[in-house]
CSV table of C-alpha atoms in Angstrom, one decimal:
chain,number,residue,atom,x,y,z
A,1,UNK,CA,8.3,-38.1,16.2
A,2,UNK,CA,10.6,-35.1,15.0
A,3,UNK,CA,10.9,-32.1,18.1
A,4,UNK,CA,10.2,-28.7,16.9
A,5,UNK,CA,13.4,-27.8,15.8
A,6,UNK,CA,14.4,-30.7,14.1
A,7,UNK,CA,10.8,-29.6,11.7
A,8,UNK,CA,12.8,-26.1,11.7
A,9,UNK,CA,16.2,-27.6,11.1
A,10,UNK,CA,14.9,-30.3,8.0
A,11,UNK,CA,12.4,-27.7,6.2
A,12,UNK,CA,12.8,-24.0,6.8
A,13,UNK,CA,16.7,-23.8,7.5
A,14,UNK,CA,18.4,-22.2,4.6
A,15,UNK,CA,21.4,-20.2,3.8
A,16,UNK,CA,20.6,-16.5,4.7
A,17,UNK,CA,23.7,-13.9,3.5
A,18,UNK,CA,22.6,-10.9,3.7
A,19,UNK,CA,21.9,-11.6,7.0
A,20,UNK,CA,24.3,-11.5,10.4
A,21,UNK,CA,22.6,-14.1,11.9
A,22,UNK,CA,20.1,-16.4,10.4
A,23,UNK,CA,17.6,-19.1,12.1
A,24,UNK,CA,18.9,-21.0,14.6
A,25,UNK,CA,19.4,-18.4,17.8
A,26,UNK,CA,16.9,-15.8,20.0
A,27,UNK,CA,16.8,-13.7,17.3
A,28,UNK,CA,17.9,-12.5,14.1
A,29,UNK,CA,20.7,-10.6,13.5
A,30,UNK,CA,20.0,-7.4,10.6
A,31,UNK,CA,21.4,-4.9,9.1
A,32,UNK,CA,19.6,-2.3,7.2
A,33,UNK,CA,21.8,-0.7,4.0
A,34,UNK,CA,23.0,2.4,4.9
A,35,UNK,CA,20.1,5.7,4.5
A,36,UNK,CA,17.6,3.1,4.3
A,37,UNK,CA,14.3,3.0,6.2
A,38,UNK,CA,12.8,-0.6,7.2
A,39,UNK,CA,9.5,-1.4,6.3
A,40,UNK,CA,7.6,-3.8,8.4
A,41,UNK,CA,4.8,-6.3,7.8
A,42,UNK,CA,2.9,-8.8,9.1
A,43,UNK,CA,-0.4,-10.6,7.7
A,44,UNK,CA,-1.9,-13.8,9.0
A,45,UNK,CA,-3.4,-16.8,7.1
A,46,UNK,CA,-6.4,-18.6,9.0
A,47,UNK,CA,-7.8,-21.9,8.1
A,48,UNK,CA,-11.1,-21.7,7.5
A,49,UNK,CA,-10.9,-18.0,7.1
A,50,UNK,CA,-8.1,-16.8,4.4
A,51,UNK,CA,-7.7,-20.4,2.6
A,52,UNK,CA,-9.9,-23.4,2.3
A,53,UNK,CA,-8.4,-27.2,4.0
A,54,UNK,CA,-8.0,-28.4,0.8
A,55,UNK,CA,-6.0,-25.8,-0.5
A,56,UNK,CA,-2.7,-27.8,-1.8
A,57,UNK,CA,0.0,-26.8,1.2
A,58,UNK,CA,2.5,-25.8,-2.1
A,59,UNK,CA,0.4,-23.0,-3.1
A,60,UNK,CA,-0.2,-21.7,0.9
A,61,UNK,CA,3.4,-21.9,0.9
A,62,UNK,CA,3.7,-19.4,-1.4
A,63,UNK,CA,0.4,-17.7,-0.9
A,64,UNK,CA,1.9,-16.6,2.6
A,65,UNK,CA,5.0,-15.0,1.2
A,66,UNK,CA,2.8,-13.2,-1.2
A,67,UNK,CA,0.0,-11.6,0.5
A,68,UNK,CA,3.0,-10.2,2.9
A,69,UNK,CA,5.2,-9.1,-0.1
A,70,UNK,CA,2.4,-7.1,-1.4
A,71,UNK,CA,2.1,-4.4,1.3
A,72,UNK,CA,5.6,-4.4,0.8
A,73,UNK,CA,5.1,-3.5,-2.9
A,74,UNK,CA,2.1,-1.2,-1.8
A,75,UNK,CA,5.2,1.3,-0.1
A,76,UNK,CA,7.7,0.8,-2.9
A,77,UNK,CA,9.6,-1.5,-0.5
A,78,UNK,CA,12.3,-3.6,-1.8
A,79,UNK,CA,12.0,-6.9,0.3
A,80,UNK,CA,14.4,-8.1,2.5
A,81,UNK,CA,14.2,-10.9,5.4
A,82,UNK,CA,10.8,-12.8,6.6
A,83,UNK,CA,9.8,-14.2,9.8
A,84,UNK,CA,7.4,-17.2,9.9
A,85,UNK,CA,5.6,-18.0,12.9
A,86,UNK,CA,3.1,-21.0,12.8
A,87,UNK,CA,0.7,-23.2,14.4
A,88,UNK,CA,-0.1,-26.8,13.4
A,89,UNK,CA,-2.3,-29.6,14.0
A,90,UNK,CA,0.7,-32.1,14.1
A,91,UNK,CA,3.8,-32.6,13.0
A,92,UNK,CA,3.0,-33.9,9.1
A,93,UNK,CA,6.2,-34.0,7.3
A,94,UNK,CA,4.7,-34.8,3.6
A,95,UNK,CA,2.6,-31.2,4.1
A,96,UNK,CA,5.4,-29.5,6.0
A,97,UNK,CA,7.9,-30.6,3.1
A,98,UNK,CA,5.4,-29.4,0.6
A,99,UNK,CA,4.3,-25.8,1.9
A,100,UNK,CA,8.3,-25.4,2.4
A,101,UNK,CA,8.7,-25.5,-1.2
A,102,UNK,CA,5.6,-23.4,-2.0
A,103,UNK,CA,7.6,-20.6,0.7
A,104,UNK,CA,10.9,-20.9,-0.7
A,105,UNK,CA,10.0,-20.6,-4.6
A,106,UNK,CA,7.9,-17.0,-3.6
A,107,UNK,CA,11.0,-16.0,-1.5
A,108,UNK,CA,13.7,-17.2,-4.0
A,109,UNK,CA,11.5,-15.4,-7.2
A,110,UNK,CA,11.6,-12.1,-5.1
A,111,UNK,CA,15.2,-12.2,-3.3
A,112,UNK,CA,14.1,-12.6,0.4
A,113,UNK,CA,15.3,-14.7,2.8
A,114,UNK,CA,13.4,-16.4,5.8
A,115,UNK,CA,15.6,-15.8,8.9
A,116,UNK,CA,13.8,-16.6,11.7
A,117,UNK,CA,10.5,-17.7,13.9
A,118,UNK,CA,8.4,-20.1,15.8
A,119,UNK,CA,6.4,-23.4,15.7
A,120,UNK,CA,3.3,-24.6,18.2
A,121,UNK,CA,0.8,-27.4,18.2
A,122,UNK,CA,-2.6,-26.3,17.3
A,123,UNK,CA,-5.6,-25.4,14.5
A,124,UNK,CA,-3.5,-24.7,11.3
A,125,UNK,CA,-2.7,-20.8,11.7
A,126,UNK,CA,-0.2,-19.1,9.7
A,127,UNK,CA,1.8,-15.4,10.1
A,128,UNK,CA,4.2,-14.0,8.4
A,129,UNK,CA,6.2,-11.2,9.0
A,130,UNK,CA,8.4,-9.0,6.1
A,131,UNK,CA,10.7,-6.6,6.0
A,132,UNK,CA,11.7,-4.5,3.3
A,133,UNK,CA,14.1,-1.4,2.6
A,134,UNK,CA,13.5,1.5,0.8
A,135,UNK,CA,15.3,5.2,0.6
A,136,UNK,CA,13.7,7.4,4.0
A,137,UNK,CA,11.1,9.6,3.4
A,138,UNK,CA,10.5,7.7,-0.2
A,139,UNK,CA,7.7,5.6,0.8
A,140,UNK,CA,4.3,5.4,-1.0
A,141,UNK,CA,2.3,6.5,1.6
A,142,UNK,CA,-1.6,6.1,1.9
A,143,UNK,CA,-2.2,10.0,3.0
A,144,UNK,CA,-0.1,11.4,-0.3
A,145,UNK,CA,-3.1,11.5,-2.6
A,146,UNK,CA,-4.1,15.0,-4.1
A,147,UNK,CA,-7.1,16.6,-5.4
A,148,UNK,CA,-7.2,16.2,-9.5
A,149,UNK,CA,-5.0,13.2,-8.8
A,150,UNK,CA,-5.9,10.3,-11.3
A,151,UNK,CA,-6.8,6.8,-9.6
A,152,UNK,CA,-5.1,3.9,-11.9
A,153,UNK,CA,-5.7,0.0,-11.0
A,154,UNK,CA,-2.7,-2.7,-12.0
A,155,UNK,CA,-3.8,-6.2,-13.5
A,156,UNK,CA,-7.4,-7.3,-13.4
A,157,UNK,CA,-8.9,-7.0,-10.1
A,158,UNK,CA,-12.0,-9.7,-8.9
A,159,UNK,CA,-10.0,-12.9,-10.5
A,160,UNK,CA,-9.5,-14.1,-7.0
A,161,UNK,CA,-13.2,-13.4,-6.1
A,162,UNK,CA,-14.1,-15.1,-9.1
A,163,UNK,CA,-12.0,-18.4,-8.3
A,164,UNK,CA,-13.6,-18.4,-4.5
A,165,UNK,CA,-16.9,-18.1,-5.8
A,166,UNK,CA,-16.0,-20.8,-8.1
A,167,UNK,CA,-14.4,-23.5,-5.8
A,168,UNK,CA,-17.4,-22.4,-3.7
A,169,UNK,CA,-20.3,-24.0,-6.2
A,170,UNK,CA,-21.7,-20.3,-6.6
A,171,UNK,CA,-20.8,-20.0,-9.8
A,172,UNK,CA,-19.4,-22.5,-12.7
A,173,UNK,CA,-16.7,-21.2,-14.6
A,174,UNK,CA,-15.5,-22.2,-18.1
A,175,UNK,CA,-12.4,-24.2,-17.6
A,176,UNK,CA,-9.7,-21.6,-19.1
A,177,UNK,CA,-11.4,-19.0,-16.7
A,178,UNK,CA,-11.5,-21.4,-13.8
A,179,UNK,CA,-7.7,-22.4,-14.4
A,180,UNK,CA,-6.9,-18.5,-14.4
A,181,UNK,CA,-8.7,-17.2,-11.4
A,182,UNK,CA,-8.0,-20.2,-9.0
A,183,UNK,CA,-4.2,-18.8,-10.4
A,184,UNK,CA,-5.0,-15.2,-9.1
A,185,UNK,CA,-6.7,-17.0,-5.8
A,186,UNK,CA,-4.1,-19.5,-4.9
A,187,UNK,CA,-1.0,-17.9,-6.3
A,188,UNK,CA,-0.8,-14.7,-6.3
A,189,UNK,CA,1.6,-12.1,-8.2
A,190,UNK,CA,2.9,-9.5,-5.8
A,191,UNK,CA,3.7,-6.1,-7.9
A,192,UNK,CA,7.0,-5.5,-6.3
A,193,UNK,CA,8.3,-4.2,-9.5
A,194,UNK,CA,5.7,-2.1,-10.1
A,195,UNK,CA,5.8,-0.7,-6.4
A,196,UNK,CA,9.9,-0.4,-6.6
A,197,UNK,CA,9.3,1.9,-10.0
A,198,UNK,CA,6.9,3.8,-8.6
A,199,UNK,CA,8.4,5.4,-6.3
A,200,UNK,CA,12.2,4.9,-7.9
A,201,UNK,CA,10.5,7.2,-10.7
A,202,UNK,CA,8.1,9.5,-8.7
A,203,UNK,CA,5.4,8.7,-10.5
A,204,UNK,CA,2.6,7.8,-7.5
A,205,UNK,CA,1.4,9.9,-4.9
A,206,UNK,CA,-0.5,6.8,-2.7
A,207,UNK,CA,-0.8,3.4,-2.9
A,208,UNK,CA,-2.5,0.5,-1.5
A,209,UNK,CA,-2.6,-3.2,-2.3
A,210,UNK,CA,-5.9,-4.9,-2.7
A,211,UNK,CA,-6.6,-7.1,0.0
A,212,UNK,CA,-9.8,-6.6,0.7
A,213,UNK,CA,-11.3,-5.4,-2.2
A,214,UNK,CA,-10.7,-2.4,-4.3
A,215,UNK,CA,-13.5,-0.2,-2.7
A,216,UNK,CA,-12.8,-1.1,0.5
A,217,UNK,CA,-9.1,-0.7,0.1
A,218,UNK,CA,-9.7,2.7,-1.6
A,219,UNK,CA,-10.9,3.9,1.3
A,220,UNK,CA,-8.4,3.8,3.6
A,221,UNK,CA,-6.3,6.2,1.4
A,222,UNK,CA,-9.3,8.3,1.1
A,223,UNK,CA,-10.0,8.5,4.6
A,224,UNK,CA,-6.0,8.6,5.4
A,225,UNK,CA,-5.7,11.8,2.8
A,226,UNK,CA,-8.9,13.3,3.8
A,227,UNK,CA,-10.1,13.3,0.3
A,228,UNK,CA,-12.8,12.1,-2.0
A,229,UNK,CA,-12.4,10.3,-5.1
A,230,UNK,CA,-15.0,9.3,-8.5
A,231,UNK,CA,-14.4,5.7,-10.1
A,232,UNK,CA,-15.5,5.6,-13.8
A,233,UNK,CA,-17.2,1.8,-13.6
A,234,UNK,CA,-16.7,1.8,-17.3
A,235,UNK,CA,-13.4,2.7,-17.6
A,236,UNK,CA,-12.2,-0.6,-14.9
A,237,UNK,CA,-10.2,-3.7,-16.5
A,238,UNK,CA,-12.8,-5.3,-18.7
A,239,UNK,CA,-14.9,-7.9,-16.8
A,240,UNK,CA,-14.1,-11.5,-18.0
A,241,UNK,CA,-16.1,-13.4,-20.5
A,242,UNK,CA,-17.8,-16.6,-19.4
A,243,UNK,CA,-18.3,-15.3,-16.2
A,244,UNK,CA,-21.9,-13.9,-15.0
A,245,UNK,CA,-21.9,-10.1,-15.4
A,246,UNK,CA,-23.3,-8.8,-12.1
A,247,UNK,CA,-21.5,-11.6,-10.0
A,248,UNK,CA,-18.2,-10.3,-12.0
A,249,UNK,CA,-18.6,-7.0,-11.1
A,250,UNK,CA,-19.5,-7.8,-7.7
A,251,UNK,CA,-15.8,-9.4,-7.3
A,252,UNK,CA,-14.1,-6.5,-9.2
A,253,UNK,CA,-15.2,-4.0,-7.2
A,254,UNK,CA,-15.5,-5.6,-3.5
A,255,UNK,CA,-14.1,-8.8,-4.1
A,256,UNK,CA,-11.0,-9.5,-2.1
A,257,UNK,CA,-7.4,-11.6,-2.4
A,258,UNK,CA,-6.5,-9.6,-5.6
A,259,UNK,CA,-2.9,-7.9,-4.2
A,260,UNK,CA,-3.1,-5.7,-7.2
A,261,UNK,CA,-2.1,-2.1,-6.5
A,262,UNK,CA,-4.8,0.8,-6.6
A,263,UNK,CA,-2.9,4.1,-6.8
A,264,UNK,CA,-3.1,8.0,-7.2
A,265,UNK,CA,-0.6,9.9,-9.4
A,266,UNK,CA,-0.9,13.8,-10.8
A,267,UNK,CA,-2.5,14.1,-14.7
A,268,UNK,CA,0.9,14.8,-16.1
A,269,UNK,CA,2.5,11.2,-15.4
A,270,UNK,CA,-0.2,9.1,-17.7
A,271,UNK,CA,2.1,9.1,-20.3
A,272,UNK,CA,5.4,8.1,-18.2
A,273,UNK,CA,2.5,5.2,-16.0
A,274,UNK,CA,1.6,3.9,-20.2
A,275,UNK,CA,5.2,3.1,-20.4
A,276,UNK,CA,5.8,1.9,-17.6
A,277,UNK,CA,2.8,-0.8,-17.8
A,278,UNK,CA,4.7,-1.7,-20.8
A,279,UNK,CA,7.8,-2.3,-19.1
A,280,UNK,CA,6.2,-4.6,-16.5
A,281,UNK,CA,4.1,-6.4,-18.7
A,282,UNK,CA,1.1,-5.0,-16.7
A,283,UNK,CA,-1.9,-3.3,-17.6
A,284,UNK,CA,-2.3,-0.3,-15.6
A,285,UNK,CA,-5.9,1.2,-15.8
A,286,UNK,CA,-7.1,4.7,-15.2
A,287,UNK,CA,-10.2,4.6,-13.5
A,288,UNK,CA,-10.8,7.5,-11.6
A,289,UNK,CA,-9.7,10.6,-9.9
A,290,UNK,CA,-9.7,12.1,-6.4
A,291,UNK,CA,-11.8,15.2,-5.4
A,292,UNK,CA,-12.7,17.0,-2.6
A,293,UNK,CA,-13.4,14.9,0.5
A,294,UNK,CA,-17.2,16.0,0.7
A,295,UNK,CA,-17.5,13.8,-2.6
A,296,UNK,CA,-16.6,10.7,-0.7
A,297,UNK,CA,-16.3,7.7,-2.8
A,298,UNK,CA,-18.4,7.8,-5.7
A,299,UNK,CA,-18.8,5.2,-8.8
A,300,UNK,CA,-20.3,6.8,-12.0
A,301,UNK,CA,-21.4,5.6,-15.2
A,302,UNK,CA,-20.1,6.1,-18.7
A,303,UNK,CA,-22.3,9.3,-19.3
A,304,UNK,CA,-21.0,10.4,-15.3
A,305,UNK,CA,-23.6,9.7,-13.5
A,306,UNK,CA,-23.6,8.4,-10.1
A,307,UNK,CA,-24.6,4.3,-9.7
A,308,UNK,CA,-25.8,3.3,-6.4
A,309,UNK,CA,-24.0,0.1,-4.5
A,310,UNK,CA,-23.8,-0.9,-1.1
A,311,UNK,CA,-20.9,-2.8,-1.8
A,312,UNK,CA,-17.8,-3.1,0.5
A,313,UNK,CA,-15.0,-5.3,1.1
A,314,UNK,CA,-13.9,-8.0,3.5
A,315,UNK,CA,-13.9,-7.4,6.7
A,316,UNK,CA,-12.9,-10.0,9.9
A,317,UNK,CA,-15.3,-8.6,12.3
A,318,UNK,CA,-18.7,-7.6,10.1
């Protein structure tokens, strides 16, 4: 039976350069680039809660670096160094091997190396910490938004919904559908580009990824700014076919697991954000604007008026 490190040593020891000291001591060694600020993460994947047992360990592999990545790109955060900390049922070397390469191929795709962390026995439970650099005082912040600010959406939120609802039997799918939303569920894209430009150009006042669904996530930077905000339901990425219509919307709006980035930017950057989405190969949507706070978060209609929904987003402890 392999000890702990030896399982540390045969699947998560790599070469780590931009690092002083890598895995392997009490701690990791780092050093920030000069007149940069760290930015500092941590999100934690639950079996049974965040991902399903027969999720395949490649795709969790990667599905942890992502979800972690994505607050990164939330804050315009170039990512740096993780830190994985785990606990598992036994010492399974096919699975280990497995969600090693799922890790690896997210953190080689977006430049970050794993240089440190910890291993127990126990229910599969999985936490990952990033850390990312950016310029100080340059981070996209969730209490920057302004009043007449527009609200703009990237990619097509509720996929991952849509994919959980579908592995779930509460909904059927047609295969292309299926094949792209269990995509958005089990792999997601972090917009670390789109986060990085952001703020490189000056384009976004606030930002926030979508974790837990893009009302719920709206919120925050609502109740952070101490401002309203409208969202034009008509004007959202349009729903896919195939799929039924009120379940669909249902997942766009407080469906969860997207990592797609909801944020505010001033009027007079829509035509600088249009050529940006073009750059990333992203659609970027406009869907609303921010207003005073005694507004609070209202969704209208195509002829402006307001539509009633108690929906909201994930939460751990409702």
């Amino acid at each position: 039976m392999p000890s702990e490190f030896d399982l540390i040593r045969r699947h998560f020891s790599q070469p780590t350069p931009s690092a002083v000291l890598g895995p392997g001591d009490d701690c990791a060694l780092l050093v920030p680039s000069a007149g940069m600020e760290l930015a500092i993460t941590t999100d934690m994947l639950v079996e049974g809660t965040h991902f399903l047992p027969t999720v395949s360990p490649e795709l969790l592999g990667w599905k942890a670096v992502a979800v972690n990545l994505s607050d990164l790109a939330a804050m315009g955060a170039q990512p740096r160094w993780l830190l994985l900390a785990g606990s598992l049922p036994s010492a399974d070397e096919e699975w280990l091997a497995s969600f090693a390469a799922g890790l690896f191929a997210c953190s080689t795709r977006f430049a970050v190396e794993l240089v440190g962390g910890d291993t127990t026995r126990g229910p599969l439970n999985l936490c990952l910490t990033a850390l990312g650099e950016l310029p100080a005082g340059s981070a996209l912040r969730r209490d920057r938004a302004r009043l007449g600010d527009d609200l703009w959406v990237s990619g097509l939120p509720g996929r991952a919904a849509l994919g959980l609802a579908h592995l779930q039997g509460r909904t059927q799918l047609p295969p292309a559908l299926a094949t792209s939303c269990l995509a958005a569920l089990q792999q997601p894209q972090p917009r670390v580009e789109l986060g990085l430009e952001l703020r490189r150009r000056g384009l976004a006042n606030a930002a926030i990824d979508i974790s837990d669904g893009l009302l719920a996530d709206l919120a925050h930077i609502l109740d952070r700014s101490a401002v309203g905000a409208e969202i034009y339901v008509s004007a959202l990425p349009p729903l896919p076919a195939g799929a039924a219509l009120e379940l669909a919307r249902t997942c766009q709006l407080s469906g969860g697991d997207d990592y797609e980035l909801v944020f505010s930017a001033p009027p007079g950057a829509r035509a600088a954000i249009a050529e940006l989405a073009d750059q990333v190969a992203l659609p970027l949507t406009r869907c609303g604007r921010i207003v005073e706070a005694a507004g609070g978060l209202r969704l209208l209609d195509a002829d402006g008026r307001p539509l009633a929904s108690e929906q909201r987003g994930f939460d751990h402890f409702a």
